Short mmCIF file of C-alpha atoms and ligand atoms in Angstrom, two decimals:
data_model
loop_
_atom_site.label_atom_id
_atom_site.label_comp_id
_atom_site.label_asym_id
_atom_site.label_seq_id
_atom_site.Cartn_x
_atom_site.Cartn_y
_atom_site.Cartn_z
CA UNK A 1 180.57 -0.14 198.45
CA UNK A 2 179.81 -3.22 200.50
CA UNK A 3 177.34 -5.71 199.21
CA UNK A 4 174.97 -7.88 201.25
CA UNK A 5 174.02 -10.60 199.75
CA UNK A 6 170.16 -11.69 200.31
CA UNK A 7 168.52 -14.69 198.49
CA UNK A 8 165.44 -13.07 197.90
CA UNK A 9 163.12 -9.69 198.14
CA UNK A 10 161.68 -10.82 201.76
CA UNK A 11 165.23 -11.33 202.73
CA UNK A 12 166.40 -7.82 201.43
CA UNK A 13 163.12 -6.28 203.25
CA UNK A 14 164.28 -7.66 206.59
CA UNK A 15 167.93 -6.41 206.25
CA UNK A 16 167.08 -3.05 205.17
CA UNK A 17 164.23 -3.35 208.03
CA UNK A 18 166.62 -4.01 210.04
CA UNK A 19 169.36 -2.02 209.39
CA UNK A 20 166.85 0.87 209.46
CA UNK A 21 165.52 0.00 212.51
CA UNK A 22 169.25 0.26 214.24
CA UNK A 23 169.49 3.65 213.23
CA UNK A 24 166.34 5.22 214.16
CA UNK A 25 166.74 3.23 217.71
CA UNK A 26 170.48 4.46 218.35
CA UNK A 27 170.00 7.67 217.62
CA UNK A 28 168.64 10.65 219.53
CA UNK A 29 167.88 12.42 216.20
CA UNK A 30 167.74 11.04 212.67
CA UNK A 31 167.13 12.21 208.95
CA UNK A 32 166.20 9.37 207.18
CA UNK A 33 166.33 10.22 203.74
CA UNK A 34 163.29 7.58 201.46
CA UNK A 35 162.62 6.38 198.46
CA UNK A 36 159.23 5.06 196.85
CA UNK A 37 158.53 2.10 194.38
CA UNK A 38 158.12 -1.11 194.40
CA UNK A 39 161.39 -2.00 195.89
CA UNK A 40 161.22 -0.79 199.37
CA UNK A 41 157.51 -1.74 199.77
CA UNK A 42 158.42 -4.07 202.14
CA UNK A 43 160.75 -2.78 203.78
CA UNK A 44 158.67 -0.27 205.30
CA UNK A 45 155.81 -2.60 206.23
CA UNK A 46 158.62 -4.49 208.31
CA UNK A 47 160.33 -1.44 209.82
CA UNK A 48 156.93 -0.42 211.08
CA UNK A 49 155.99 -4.09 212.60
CA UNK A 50 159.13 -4.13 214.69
CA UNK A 51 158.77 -0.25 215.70
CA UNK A 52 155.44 -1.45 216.96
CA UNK A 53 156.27 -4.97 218.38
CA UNK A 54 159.21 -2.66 220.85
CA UNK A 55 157.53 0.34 220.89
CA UNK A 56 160.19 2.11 218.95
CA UNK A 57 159.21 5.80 218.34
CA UNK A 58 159.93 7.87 215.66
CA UNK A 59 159.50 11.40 217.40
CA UNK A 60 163.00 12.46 216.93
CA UNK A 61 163.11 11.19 213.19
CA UNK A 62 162.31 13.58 210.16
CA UNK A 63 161.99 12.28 207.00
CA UNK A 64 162.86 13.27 203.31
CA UNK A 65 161.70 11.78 200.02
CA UNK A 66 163.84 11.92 197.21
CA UNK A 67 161.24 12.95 194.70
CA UNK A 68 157.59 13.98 194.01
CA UNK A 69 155.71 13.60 190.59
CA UNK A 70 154.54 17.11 189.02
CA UNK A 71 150.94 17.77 189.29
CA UNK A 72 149.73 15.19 191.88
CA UNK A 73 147.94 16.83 194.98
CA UNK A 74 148.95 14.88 198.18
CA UNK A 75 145.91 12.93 198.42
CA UNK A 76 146.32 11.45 194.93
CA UNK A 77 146.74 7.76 194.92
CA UNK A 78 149.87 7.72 192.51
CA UNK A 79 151.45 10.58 194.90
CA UNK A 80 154.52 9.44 196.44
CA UNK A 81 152.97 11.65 199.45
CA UNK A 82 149.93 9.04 199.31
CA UNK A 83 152.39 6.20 198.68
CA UNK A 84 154.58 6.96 201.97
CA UNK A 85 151.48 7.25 204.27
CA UNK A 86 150.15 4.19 203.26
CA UNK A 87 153.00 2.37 203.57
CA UNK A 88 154.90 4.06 206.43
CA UNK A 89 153.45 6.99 208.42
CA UNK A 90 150.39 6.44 209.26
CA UNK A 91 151.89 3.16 211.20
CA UNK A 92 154.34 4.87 213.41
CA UNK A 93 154.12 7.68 215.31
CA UNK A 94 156.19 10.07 213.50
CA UNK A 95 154.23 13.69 213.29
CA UNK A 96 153.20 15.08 209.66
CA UNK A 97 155.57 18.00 210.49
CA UNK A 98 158.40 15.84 210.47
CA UNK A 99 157.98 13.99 207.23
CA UNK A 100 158.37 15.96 204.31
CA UNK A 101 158.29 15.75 199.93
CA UNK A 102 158.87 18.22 197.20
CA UNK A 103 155.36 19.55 196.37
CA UNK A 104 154.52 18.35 192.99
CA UNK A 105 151.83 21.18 192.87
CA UNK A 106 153.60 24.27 193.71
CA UNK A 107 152.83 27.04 191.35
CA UNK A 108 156.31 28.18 191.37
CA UNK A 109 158.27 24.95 191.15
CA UNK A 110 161.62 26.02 190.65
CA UNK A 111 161.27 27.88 193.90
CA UNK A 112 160.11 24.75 195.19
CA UNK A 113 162.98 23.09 194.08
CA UNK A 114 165.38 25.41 195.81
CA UNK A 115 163.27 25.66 198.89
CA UNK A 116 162.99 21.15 199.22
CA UNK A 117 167.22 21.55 199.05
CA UNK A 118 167.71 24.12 201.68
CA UNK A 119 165.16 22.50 203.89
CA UNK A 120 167.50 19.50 204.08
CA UNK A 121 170.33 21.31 204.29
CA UNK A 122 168.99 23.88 207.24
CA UNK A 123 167.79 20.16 209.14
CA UNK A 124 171.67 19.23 208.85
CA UNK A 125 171.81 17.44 205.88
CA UNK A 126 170.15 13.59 205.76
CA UNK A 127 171.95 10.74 207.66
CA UNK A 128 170.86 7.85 205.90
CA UNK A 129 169.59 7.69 202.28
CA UNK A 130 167.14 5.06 201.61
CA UNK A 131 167.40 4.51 197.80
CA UNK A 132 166.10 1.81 195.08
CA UNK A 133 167.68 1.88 191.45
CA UNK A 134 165.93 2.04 187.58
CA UNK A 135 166.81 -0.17 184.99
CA UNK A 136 168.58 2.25 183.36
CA UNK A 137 170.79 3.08 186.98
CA UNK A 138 168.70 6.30 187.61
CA UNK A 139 168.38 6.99 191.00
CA UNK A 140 165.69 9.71 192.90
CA UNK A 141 164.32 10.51 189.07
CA UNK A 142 167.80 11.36 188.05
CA UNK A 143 167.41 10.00 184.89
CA UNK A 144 170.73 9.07 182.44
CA UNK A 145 172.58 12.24 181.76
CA UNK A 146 171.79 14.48 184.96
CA UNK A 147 175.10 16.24 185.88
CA UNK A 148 176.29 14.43 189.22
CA UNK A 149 176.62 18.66 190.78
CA UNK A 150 172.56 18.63 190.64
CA UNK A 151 170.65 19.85 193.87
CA UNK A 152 167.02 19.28 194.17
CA UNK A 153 165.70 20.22 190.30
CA UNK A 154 162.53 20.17 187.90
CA UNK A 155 163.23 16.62 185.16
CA UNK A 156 161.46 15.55 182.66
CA UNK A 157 160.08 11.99 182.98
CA UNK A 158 162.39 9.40 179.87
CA UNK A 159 159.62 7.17 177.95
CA UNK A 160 161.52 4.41 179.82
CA UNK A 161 160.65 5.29 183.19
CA UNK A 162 157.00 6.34 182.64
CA UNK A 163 156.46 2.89 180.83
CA UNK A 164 158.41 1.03 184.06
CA UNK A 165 155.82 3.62 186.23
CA UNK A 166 152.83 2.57 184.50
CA UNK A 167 151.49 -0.41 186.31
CA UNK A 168 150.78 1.94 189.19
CA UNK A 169 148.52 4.12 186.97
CA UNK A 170 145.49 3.33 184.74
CA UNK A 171 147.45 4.40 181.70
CA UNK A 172 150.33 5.12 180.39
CA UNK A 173 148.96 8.07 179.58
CA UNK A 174 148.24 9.12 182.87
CA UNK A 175 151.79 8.87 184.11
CA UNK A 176 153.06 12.60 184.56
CA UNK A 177 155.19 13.58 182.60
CA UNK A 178 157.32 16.29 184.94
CA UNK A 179 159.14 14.96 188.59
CA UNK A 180 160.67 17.30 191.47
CA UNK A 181 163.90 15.22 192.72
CA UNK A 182 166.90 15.80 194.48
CA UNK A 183 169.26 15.61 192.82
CA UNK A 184 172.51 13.57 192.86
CA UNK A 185 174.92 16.38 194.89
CA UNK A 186 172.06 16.00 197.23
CA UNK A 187 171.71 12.37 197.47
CA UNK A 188 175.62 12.09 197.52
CA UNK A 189 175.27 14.41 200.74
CA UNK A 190 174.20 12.00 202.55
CA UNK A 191 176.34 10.20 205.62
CA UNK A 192 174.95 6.66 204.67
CA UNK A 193 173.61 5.28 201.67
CA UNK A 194 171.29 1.99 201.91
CA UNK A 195 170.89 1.04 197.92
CA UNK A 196 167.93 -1.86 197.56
CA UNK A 197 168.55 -3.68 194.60
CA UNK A 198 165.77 -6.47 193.82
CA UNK A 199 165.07 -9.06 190.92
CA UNK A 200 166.27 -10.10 187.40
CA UNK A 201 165.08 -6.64 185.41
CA UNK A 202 168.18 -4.76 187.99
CA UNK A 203 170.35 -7.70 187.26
CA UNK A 204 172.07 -5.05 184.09
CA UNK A 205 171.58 -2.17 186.24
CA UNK A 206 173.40 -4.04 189.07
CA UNK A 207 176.04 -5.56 187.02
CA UNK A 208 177.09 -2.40 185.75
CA UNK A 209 177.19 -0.08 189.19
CA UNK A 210 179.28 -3.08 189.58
CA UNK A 211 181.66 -3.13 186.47
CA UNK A 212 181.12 -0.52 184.76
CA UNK A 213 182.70 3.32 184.51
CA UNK A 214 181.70 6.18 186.57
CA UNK A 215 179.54 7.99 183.83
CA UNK A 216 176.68 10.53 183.90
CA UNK A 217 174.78 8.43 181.38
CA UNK A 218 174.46 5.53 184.06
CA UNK A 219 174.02 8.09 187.40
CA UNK A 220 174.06 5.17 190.26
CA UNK A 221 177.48 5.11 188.93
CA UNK A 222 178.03 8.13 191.54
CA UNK A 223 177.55 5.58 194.36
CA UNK A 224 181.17 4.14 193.95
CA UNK A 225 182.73 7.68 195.03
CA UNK A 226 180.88 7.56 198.17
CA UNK A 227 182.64 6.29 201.41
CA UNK A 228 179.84 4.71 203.41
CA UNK A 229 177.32 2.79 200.46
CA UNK A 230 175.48 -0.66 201.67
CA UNK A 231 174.08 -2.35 198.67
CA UNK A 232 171.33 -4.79 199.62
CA UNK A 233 170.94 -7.23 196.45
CA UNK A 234 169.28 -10.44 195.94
CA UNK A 235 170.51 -13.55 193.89
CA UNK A 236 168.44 -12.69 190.60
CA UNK A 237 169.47 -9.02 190.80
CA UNK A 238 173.10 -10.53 191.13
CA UNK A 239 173.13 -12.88 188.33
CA UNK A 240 174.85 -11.25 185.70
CA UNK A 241 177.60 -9.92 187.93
CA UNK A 242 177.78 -12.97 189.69
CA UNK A 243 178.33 -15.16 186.49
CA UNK A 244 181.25 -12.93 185.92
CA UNK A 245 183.14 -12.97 188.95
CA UNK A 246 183.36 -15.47 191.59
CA UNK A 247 181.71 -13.88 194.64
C1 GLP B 301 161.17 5.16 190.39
C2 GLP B 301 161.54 6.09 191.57
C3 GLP B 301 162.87 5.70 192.15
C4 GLP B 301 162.90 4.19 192.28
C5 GLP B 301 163.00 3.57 190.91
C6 GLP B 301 162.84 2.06 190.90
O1 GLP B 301 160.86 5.82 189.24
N1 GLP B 301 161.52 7.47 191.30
O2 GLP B 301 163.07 6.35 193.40
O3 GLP B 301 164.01 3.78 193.04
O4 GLP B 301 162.14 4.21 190.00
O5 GLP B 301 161.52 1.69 191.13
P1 GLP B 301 161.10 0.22 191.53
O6 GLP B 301 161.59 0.02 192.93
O7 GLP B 301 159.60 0.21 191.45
O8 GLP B 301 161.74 -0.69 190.57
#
Protein backbone atom coordinates (compact mmCIF):
# COMPACT_ATOMS: atom_id res chain seq x y z
CA UNK A 1 0.00 0.00 0.00
CA UNK A 2 1.53 3.38 -0.73
CA UNK A 3 0.71 6.28 1.48
CA UNK A 4 0.44 9.93 0.48
CA UNK A 5 0.93 12.02 2.92
CA UNK A 6 -1.43 15.32 2.95
CA UNK A 7 -1.40 17.92 5.81
CA UNK A 8 -4.89 18.38 5.87
CA UNK A 9 -8.63 17.36 4.48
CA UNK A 10 -8.43 20.21 1.60
CA UNK A 11 -5.11 18.76 0.75
CA UNK A 12 -6.42 15.08 0.61
CA UNK A 13 -9.56 16.48 -1.53
CA UNK A 14 -7.19 17.87 -4.16
CA UNK A 15 -5.05 14.66 -4.44
CA UNK A 16 -7.85 12.35 -4.65
CA UNK A 17 -9.40 15.18 -7.09
CA UNK A 18 -6.72 14.88 -8.80
CA UNK A 19 -5.78 11.57 -9.04
CA UNK A 20 -9.42 10.97 -10.09
CA UNK A 21 -9.39 13.38 -12.54
CA UNK A 22 -6.21 11.51 -14.38
CA UNK A 23 -8.14 8.55 -14.71
CA UNK A 24 -11.37 9.57 -16.04
CA UNK A 25 -9.23 11.93 -18.61
CA UNK A 26 -6.81 9.00 -19.80
CA UNK A 27 -9.15 6.69 -20.30
CA UNK A 28 -11.56 5.91 -23.13
CA UNK A 29 -13.82 4.01 -20.67
CA UNK A 30 -13.84 3.98 -16.88
CA UNK A 31 -15.71 2.30 -13.83
CA UNK A 32 -15.20 4.38 -11.10
CA UNK A 33 -16.24 2.58 -8.24
CA UNK A 34 -17.63 5.61 -5.03
CA UNK A 35 -18.06 5.94 -1.77
CA UNK A 36 -20.34 8.42 0.34
CA UNK A 37 -19.71 10.24 3.75
CA UNK A 38 -18.22 12.85 4.95
CA UNK A 39 -14.80 12.02 3.78
CA UNK A 40 -14.95 12.35 0.10
CA UNK A 41 -17.30 15.39 0.22
CA UNK A 42 -14.79 17.31 -1.15
CA UNK A 43 -13.34 15.49 -3.23
CA UNK A 44 -16.13 15.37 -5.50
CA UNK A 45 -16.91 19.09 -5.39
CA UNK A 46 -13.19 19.46 -6.72
CA UNK A 47 -13.26 16.68 -9.32
CA UNK A 48 -16.31 18.37 -10.74
CA UNK A 49 -14.68 22.11 -10.75
CA UNK A 50 -11.74 20.93 -12.80
CA UNK A 51 -14.03 18.62 -15.16
CA UNK A 52 -15.77 21.89 -15.76
CA UNK A 53 -12.84 24.43 -15.80
CA UNK A 54 -11.31 21.76 -19.06
CA UNK A 55 -14.35 20.57 -20.15
CA UNK A 56 -13.59 17.06 -19.10
CA UNK A 57 -16.60 14.74 -19.87
CA UNK A 58 -17.71 11.94 -18.18
CA UNK A 59 -19.72 10.15 -21.09
CA UNK A 60 -17.61 7.13 -21.18
CA UNK A 61 -17.53 6.80 -17.24
CA UNK A 62 -20.11 4.56 -15.29
CA UNK A 63 -20.25 4.70 -11.87
CA UNK A 64 -20.83 2.27 -8.84
CA UNK A 65 -21.56 3.02 -5.19
CA UNK A 66 -20.47 0.74 -2.72
CA UNK A 67 -23.63 0.74 -0.67
CA UNK A 68 -27.27 1.95 -0.28
CA UNK A 69 -29.22 2.26 3.10
CA UNK A 70 -32.46 -0.12 3.30
CA UNK A 71 -35.66 1.63 2.94
CA UNK A 72 -34.66 5.07 1.53
CA UNK A 73 -36.42 5.93 -1.88
CA UNK A 74 -33.88 7.78 -4.17
CA UNK A 75 -35.16 11.10 -3.54
CA UNK A 76 -34.68 10.83 0.22
CA UNK A 77 -32.26 13.29 1.59
CA UNK A 78 -30.20 10.68 3.72
CA UNK A 79 -30.08 8.39 0.39
CA UNK A 80 -26.68 7.89 -0.73
CA UNK A 81 -28.59 8.15 -4.29
CA UNK A 82 -29.57 11.85 -3.08
CA UNK A 83 -26.11 12.26 -1.53
CA UNK A 84 -24.15 11.45 -4.94
CA UNK A 85 -26.35 13.81 -7.07
CA UNK A 86 -25.87 16.54 -4.95
CA UNK A 87 -22.50 16.26 -4.66
CA UNK A 88 -21.38 14.80 -8.01
CA UNK A 89 -23.81 14.15 -10.90
CA UNK A 90 -25.79 16.65 -11.36
CA UNK A 91 -22.35 18.79 -11.99
CA UNK A 92 -20.93 16.76 -14.77
CA UNK A 93 -22.32 15.43 -17.57
CA UNK A 94 -22.37 11.87 -16.86
CA UNK A 95 -26.04 10.31 -17.94
CA UNK A 96 -28.35 8.75 -15.04
CA UNK A 97 -27.95 5.45 -16.99
CA UNK A 98 -24.46 5.33 -16.27
CA UNK A 99 -24.38 5.91 -12.56
CA UNK A 100 -25.76 3.30 -10.60
CA UNK A 101 -26.55 2.11 -6.46
CA UNK A 102 -28.03 -0.93 -4.87
CA UNK A 103 -31.75 -0.07 -4.46
CA UNK A 104 -32.40 0.24 -0.85
CA UNK A 105 -36.18 -0.27 -1.69
CA UNK A 106 -36.35 -3.34 -3.68
CA UNK A 107 -38.99 -5.67 -2.49
CA UNK A 108 -36.85 -8.58 -3.07
CA UNK A 109 -33.49 -7.44 -1.73
CA UNK A 110 -31.52 -10.40 -1.79
CA UNK A 111 -32.21 -10.52 -5.49
CA UNK A 112 -31.12 -7.11 -5.48
CA UNK A 113 -28.10 -7.96 -3.94
CA UNK A 114 -27.15 -10.55 -6.49
CA UNK A 115 -28.38 -8.49 -9.36
CA UNK A 116 -25.99 -4.90 -7.98
CA UNK A 117 -22.87 -7.78 -8.13
CA UNK A 118 -23.41 -9.12 -11.54
CA UNK A 119 -24.10 -5.70 -12.89
CA UNK A 120 -20.50 -4.83 -12.04
CA UNK A 121 -19.22 -7.79 -13.01
CA UNK A 122 -21.17 -7.94 -16.66
CA UNK A 123 -19.65 -3.88 -16.99
CA UNK A 124 -16.08 -5.61 -16.52
CA UNK A 125 -15.53 -5.32 -13.11
CA UNK A 126 -14.70 -1.54 -11.50
CA UNK A 127 -11.28 0.09 -12.28
CA UNK A 128 -10.85 2.30 -9.52
CA UNK A 129 -12.49 2.03 -6.06
CA UNK A 130 -13.09 5.21 -4.37
CA UNK A 131 -13.31 4.25 -0.65
CA UNK A 132 -13.35 6.14 2.94
CA UNK A 133 -12.83 4.00 6.22
CA UNK A 134 -15.08 3.69 9.81
CA UNK A 135 -13.63 3.96 13.00
CA UNK A 136 -13.90 0.60 13.55
CA UNK A 137 -11.90 -0.17 9.80
CA UNK A 138 -15.27 -1.09 8.09
CA UNK A 139 -15.26 -0.32 4.71
CA UNK A 140 -18.58 -0.12 2.03
CA UNK A 141 -20.88 -1.11 5.34
CA UNK A 142 -18.77 -4.13 5.84
CA UNK A 143 -18.93 -3.91 9.30
CA UNK A 144 -16.22 -5.99 11.78
CA UNK A 145 -16.67 -9.65 11.18
CA UNK A 146 -17.95 -9.80 7.40
CA UNK A 147 -16.11 -12.78 5.77
CA UNK A 148 -13.48 -11.10 3.30
CA UNK A 149 -15.31 -13.91 0.27
CA UNK A 150 -18.57 -11.50 0.56
CA UNK A 151 -20.16 -10.23 -2.82
CA UNK A 152 -22.69 -7.54 -2.75
CA UNK A 153 -25.03 -8.68 0.54
CA UNK A 154 -28.01 -7.51 2.90
CA UNK A 155 -25.97 -6.19 6.74
CA UNK A 156 -27.27 -5.14 9.52
CA UNK A 157 -26.30 -1.59 10.59
CA UNK A 158 -23.59 -2.06 14.36
CA UNK A 159 -24.92 0.62 17.07
CA UNK A 160 -21.47 2.11 16.30
CA UNK A 161 -22.00 3.06 12.87
CA UNK A 162 -25.62 4.29 13.13
CA UNK A 163 -24.46 6.57 16.11
CA UNK A 164 -21.22 7.80 13.73
CA UNK A 165 -24.33 8.14 10.85
CA UNK A 166 -26.46 10.15 12.96
CA UNK A 167 -25.50 13.72 12.44
CA UNK A 168 -26.84 13.34 8.92
CA UNK A 169 -30.32 12.38 10.25
CA UNK A 170 -32.73 14.06 12.72
CA UNK A 171 -32.37 11.13 15.08
CA UNK A 172 -30.71 8.46 15.91
CA UNK A 173 -33.64 6.85 15.62
CA UNK A 174 -34.18 7.56 12.21
CA UNK A 175 -30.94 6.02 11.01
CA UNK A 176 -31.95 2.66 9.17
CA UNK A 177 -31.19 0.04 10.53
CA UNK A 178 -30.56 -2.48 7.28
CA UNK A 179 -27.64 -1.44 4.33
CA UNK A 180 -27.17 -3.15 0.73
CA UNK A 181 -23.16 -3.15 0.22
CA UNK A 182 -20.75 -4.81 -1.74
CA UNK A 183 -19.08 -6.61 -0.21
CA UNK A 184 -15.31 -7.05 0.39
CA UNK A 185 -14.58 -9.91 -2.63
CA UNK A 186 -16.20 -7.17 -4.55
CA UNK A 187 -14.38 -4.21 -3.42
CA UNK A 188 -11.08 -6.33 -3.50
CA UNK A 189 -12.04 -6.81 -7.34
CA UNK A 190 -11.18 -3.81 -8.08
CA UNK A 191 -7.85 -2.79 -10.34
CA UNK A 192 -7.14 0.35 -8.09
CA UNK A 193 -8.02 1.20 -4.74
CA UNK A 194 -7.97 5.08 -3.66
CA UNK A 195 -8.53 4.76 0.41
CA UNK A 196 -9.32 8.54 1.93
CA UNK A 197 -8.38 8.56 5.33
CA UNK A 198 -9.17 12.03 7.19
CA UNK A 199 -8.82 13.43 10.87
CA UNK A 200 -7.97 12.36 14.48
CA UNK A 201 -11.27 9.89 15.09
CA UNK A 202 -9.34 7.48 11.88
CA UNK A 203 -6.09 8.11 13.56
CA UNK A 204 -6.83 4.12 15.45
CA UNK A 205 -8.43 2.98 12.41
CA UNK A 206 -5.37 4.17 10.42
CA UNK A 207 -2.79 3.05 12.78
CA UNK A 208 -3.98 -0.30 12.74
CA UNK A 209 -4.55 -0.98 8.68
CA UNK A 210 -1.10 0.11 9.36
CA UNK A 211 0.23 -2.26 12.18
CA UNK A 212 -2.02 -4.41 12.82
CA UNK A 213 -2.98 -8.26 11.56
CA UNK A 214 -4.99 -9.11 8.62
CA UNK A 215 -8.29 -10.02 10.58
CA UNK A 216 -12.00 -10.16 9.67
CA UNK A 217 -12.82 -8.28 12.86
CA UNK A 218 -10.91 -5.10 11.46
CA UNK A 219 -12.06 -5.65 7.43
CA UNK A 220 -9.83 -2.62 5.86
CA UNK A 221 -7.30 -5.04 6.99
CA UNK A 222 -8.07 -6.76 3.42
CA UNK A 223 -6.46 -3.70 1.78
CA UNK A 224 -2.82 -4.94 2.55
CA UNK A 225 -3.37 -8.13 0.18
CA UNK A 226 -4.17 -5.94 -2.62
CA UNK A 227 -1.41 -5.02 -5.22
CA UNK A 228 -2.37 -1.55 -6.38
CA UNK A 229 -3.87 0.43 -2.84
CA UNK A 230 -3.15 4.46 -2.61
CA UNK A 231 -3.91 5.58 0.85
CA UNK A 232 -4.53 9.32 0.98
CA UNK A 233 -4.09 10.34 4.84
CA UNK A 234 -3.70 13.53 6.57
CA UNK A 235 -1.36 14.43 9.58
CA UNK A 236 -4.14 13.99 12.39
CA UNK A 237 -5.35 10.74 10.80
CA UNK A 238 -1.53 9.78 10.92
CA UNK A 239 -0.72 10.60 14.39
CA UNK A 240 -0.77 7.53 16.16
CA UNK A 241 1.11 5.62 13.50
CA UNK A 242 3.32 8.32 12.99
CA UNK A 243 4.38 8.57 16.76
CA UNK A 244 5.34 5.01 16.35
CA UNK A 245 7.47 4.88 13.48
CA UNK A 246 9.58 7.42 11.95
CA UNK A 247 7.95 8.22 8.59
C1 LIG B 1 -20.11 5.14 6.22
C2 LIG B 1 -20.11 4.61 4.76
C3 LIG B 1 -18.71 4.28 4.32
C4 LIG B 1 -17.81 5.42 4.77
C5 LIG B 1 -17.64 5.38 6.26
C6 LIG B 1 -16.92 6.58 6.84
O1 LIG B 1 -20.96 4.47 7.05
N1 LIG B 1 -20.96 3.51 4.50
O2 LIG B 1 -18.68 4.08 2.92
O3 LIG B 1 -16.53 5.30 4.17
O4 LIG B 1 -18.87 5.13 6.90
O5 LIG B 1 -17.72 7.71 6.81
P1 LIG B 1 -17.15 9.17 7.00
O6 LIG B 1 -16.37 9.48 5.76
O7 LIG B 1 -18.36 10.05 7.13
O8 LIG B 1 -16.31 9.16 8.21
Amino acid sequence: MRVIQVKDYEEMSEAAATLLFSRVKEASSLSLGLATGGTPEETYTRLAEKANKSNQSFSHVNTYNLDEYVGLAPEHPNSYRYYMDQHLFTKIDIPKEQTHLPNGTAVELRNECNRYERLIKRDGGIDVQLLGIGANGHIGFNEPGTPFNTGTHLVELTDETREANARYFSAKANVPTKAITMGIASIMEAKEIVLLVSGQSKAHAFAQLMDGEITEEFPASILNNHDNVTIIADEAAISLHASKHVL
